[in-house]
Tab-separated table of C-alpha atoms in Angstrom:
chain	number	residue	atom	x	y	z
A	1	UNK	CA	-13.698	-8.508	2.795
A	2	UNK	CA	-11.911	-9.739	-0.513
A	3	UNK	CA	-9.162	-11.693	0.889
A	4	UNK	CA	-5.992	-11.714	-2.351
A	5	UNK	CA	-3.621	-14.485	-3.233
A	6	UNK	CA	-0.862	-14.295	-5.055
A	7	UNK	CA	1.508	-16.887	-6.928
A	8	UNK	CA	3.460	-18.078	-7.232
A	9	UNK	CA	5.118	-16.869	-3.728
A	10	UNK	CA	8.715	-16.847	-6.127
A	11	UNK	CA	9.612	-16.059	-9.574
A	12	UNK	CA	13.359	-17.215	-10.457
A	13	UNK	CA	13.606	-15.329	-13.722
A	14	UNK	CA	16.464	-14.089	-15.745
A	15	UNK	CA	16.655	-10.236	-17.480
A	16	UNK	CA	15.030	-10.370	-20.987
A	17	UNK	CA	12.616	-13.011	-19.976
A	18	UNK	CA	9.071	-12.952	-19.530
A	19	UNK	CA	7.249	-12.507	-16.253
A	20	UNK	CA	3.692	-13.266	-15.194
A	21	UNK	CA	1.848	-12.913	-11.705
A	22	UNK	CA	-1.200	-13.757	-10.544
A	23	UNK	CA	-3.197	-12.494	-7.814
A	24	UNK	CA	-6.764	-14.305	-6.914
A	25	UNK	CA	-9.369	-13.129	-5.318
A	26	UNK	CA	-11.940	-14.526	-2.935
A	27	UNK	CA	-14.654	-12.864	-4.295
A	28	UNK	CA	-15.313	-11.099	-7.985
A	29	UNK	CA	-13.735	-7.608	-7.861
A	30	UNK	CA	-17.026	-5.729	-9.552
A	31	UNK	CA	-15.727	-2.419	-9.059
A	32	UNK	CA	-12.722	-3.314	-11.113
A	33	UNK	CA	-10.205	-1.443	-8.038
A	34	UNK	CA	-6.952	-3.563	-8.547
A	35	UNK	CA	-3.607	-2.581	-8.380
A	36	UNK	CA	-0.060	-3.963	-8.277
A	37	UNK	CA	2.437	-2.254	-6.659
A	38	UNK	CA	6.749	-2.780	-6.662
A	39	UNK	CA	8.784	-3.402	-3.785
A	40	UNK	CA	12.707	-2.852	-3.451
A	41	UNK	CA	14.111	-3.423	-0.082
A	42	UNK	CA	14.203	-0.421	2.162
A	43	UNK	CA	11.334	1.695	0.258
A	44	UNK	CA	8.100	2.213	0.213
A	45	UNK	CA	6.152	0.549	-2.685
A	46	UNK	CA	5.935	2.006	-5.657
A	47	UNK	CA	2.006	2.482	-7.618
A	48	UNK	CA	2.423	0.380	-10.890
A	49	UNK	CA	-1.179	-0.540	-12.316
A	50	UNK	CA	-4.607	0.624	-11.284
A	51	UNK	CA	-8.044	-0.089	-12.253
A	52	UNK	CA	-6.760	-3.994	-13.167
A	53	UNK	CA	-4.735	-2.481	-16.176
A	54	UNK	CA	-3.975	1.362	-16.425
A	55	UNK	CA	-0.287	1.937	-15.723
A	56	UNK	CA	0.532	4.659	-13.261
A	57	UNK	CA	2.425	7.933	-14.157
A	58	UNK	CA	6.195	7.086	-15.346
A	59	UNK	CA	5.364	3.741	-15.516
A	60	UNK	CA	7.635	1.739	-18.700
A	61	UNK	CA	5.126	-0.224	-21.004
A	62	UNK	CA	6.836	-3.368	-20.517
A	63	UNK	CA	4.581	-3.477	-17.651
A	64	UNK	CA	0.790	-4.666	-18.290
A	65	UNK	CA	-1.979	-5.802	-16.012
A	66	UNK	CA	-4.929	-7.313	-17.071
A	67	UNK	CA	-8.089	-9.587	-15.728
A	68	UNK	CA	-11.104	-9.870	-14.747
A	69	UNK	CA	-13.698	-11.032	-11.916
A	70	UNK	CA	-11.644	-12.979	-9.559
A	71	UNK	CA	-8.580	-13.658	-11.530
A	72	UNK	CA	-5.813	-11.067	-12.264
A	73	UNK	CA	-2.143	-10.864	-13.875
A	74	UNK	CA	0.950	-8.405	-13.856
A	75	UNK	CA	2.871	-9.154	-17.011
A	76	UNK	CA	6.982	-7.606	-17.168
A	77	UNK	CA	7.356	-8.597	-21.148
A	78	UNK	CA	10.940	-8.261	-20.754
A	79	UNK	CA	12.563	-8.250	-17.668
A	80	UNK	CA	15.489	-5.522	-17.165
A	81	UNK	CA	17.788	-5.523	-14.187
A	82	UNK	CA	15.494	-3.072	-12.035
A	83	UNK	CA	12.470	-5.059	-12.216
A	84	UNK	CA	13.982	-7.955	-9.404
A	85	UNK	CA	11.591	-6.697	-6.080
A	86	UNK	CA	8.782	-8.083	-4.514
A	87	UNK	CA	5.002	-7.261	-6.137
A	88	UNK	CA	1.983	-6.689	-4.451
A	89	UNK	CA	-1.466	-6.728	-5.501
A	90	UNK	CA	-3.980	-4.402	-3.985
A	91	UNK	CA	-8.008	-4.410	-3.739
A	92	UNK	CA	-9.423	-1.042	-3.011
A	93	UNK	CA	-12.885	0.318	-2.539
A	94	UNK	CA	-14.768	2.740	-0.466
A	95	UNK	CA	-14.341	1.181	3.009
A	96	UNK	CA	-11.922	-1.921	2.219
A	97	UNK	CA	-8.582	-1.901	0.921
A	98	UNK	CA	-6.614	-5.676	1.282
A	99	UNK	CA	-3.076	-6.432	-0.303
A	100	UNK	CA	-2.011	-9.862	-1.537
A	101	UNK	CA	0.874	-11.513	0.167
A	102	UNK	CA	3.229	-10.771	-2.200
A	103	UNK	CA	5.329	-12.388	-5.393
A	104	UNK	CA	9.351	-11.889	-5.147
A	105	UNK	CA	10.836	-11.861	-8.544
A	106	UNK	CA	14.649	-12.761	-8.466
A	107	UNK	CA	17.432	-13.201	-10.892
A	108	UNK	CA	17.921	-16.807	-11.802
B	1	UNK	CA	5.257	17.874	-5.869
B	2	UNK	CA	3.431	15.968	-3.098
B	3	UNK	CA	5.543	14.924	0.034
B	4	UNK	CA	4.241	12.934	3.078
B	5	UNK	CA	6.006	12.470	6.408
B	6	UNK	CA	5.390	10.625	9.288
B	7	UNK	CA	6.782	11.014	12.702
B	8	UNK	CA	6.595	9.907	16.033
B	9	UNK	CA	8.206	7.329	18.841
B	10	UNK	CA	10.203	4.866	17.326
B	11	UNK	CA	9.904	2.978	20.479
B	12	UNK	CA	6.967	2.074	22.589
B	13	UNK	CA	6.030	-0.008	25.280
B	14	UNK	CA	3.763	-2.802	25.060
B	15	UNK	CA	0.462	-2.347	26.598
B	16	UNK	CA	0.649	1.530	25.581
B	17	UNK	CA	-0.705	3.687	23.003
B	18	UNK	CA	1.354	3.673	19.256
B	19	UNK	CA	1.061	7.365	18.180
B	20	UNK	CA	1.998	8.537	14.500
B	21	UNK	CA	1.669	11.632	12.345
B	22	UNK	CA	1.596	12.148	9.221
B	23	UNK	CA	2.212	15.819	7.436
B	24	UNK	CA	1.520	16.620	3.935
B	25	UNK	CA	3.258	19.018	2.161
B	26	UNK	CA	3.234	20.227	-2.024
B	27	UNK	CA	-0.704	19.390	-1.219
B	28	UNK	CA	-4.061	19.940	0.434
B	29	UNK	CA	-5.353	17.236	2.460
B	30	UNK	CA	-8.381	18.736	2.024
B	31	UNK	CA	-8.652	17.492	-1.706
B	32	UNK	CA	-12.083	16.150	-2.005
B	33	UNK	CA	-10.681	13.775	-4.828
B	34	UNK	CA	-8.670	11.764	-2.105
B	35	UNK	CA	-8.365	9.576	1.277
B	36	UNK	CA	-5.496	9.335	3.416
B	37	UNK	CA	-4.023	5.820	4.728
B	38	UNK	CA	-2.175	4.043	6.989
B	39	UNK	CA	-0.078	0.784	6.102
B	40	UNK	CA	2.178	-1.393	7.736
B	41	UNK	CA	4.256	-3.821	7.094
B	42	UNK	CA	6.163	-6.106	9.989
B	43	UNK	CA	9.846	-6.389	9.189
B	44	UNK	CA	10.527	-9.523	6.409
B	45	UNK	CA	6.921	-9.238	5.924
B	46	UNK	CA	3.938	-8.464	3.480
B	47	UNK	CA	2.169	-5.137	3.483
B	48	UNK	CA	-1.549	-4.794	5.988
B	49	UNK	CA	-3.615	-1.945	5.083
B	50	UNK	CA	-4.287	-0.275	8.774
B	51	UNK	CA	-7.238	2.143	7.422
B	52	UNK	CA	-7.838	5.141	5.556
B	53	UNK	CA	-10.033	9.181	6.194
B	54	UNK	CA	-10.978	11.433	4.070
B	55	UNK	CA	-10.741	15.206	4.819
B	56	UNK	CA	-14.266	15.010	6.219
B	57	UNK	CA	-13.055	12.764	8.852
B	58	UNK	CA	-14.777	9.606	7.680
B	59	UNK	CA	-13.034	6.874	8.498
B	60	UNK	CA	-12.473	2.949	7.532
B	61	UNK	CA	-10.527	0.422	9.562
B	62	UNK	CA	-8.861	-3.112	8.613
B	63	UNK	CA	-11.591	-5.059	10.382
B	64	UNK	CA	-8.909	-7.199	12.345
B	65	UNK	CA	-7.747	-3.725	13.845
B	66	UNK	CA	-10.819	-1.810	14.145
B	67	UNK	CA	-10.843	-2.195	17.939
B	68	UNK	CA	-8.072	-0.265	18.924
B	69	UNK	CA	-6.934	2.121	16.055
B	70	UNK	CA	-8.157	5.234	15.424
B	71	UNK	CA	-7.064	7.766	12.912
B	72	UNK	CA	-7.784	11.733	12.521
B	73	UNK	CA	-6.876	14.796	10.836
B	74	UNK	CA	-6.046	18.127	10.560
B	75	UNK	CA	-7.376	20.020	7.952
B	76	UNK	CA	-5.835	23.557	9.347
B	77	UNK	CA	-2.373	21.855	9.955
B	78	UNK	CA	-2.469	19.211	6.996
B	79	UNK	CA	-1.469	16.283	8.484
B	80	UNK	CA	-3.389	12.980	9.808
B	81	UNK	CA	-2.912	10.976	12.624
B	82	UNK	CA	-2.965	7.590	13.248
B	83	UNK	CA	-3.309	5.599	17.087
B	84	UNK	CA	-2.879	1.971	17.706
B	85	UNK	CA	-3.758	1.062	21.447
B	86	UNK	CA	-2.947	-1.880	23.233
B	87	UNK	CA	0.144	-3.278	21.159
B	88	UNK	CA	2.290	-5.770	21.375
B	89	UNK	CA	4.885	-7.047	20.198
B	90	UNK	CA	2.968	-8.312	16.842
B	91	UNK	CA	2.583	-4.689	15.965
B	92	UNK	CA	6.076	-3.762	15.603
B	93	UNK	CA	6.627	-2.671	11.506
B	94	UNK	CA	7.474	-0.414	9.197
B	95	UNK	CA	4.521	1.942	9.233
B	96	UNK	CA	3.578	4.162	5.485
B	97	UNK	CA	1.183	7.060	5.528
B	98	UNK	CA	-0.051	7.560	2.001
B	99	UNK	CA	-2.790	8.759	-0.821
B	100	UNK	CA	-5.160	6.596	-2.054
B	101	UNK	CA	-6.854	8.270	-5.218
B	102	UNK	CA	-6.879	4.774	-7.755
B	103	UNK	CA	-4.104	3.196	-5.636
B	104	UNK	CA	-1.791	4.775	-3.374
B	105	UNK	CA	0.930	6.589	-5.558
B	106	UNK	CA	1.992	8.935	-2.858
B	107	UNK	CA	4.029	7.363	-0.333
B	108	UNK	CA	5.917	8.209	2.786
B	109	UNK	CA	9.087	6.935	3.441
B	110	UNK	CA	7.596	4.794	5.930
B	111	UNK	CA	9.022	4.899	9.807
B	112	UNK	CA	9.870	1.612	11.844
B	113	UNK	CA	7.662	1.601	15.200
B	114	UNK	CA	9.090	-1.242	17.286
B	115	UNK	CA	7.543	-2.609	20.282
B	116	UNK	CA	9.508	-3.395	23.720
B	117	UNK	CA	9.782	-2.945	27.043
């Protein structure tokens, strides 16, 4: 089981900056199965990026995963208003699927 | 457009048997391109992946719950089902059904199961 860790655990950012998340993982993703999801309180998440760096349907292209092997990153280039939530990474395979513990990005 | 629901007790007893269903609608479950999940996440907390089935009922469990949770489905009434035995007070959460084809996109709107006596 890939086990996911993601940092840092808060991102005090302001709108129009740049954000970057990471999300480790225990063990090299081969299969290339990553995803990040968004958070806002009281929903369910919302599919941003799969397969490490293809954004999901409606998704703005201020929003840009990327990585490789064990290492991955969600990059917001500029950060509006709606972005501030909590981010979730996401292994999935055939018979595994683990999430990372989560990054909240607030307003500074 | 796809739609998932889930429904079921918001409220059960420790000890007993968490029951939840979830129905799809816009959508066959019976799309050979995708599985069905279950995910929770414990209020103030991160999200757990419970397990997932496809429509041929093959299943795959979170190893930590595989003991007591089972999940099903109904082709002829599209919906899936998901059973948690034995919980306690640690299983109380928010509880998703969803569609995992490359991630989920498809989400329910999630139901809060809370366990008390």
């Amino acid at each position: 089981e890939i086990v996911l860790t993601q940092s840092p655990a808060t991102l005090s950012l302001s709108p129009g900056e740049r954000a970057t998340l990471s999300c480790g993982a225990s063990q090299s993703v081969i299969s290339g199965y990553l995803a990040w999801y968004q958070q806002k309180p009281g929903l369910a998440p919302r599919l941003l990026i799969y397969d490490i760096s293809t954004r999901a349907t409606g998704i703005p292209d201020r929003f840009r995963g990327s990585g490789s092997g064990t290492d991955f990153t969600l990059t917001i280039s500029r950060l509006e208003p709606e972005d501030f939530a909590v981010y979730y990474c996401q292994h999935y395979g055939t018979s595994s699927y683990t999430f990372g513990q989560g990054t909240k990005l607030e307003i500074k | 457009q796809l739609q998932l629901q889930e429904s079921g007790p918001g409220l059960v007893k420790p000890s007993e048997t968490l029951s939840l269903t979830c129905t799809v609608s816009g959508g066959s479950i019976s799309d050979t391109r995708y599985y069905w999940g279950w995910i929770r996440q414990p209020p103030g907390k991160g999200l757990e992946w419970i397990g997932n089935i496809y429509y041929s009922g093959s299943t795959y469990y979170n190893p930590s719950l595989k003991s007591r949770v089972i999940i099903s489905i109904d082709t002829s009434n599209n919906h899936f089902s998901l059973k948690l035995s034995s919980v306690t007070a640690a299983d109380t959460a928010v509880y998703y059904c969803a569609r995992q084809g490359s991630g989920y996109y498809y989400w329910g709107q999630g139901t809060l199961v809370t366990v008390s006596s």
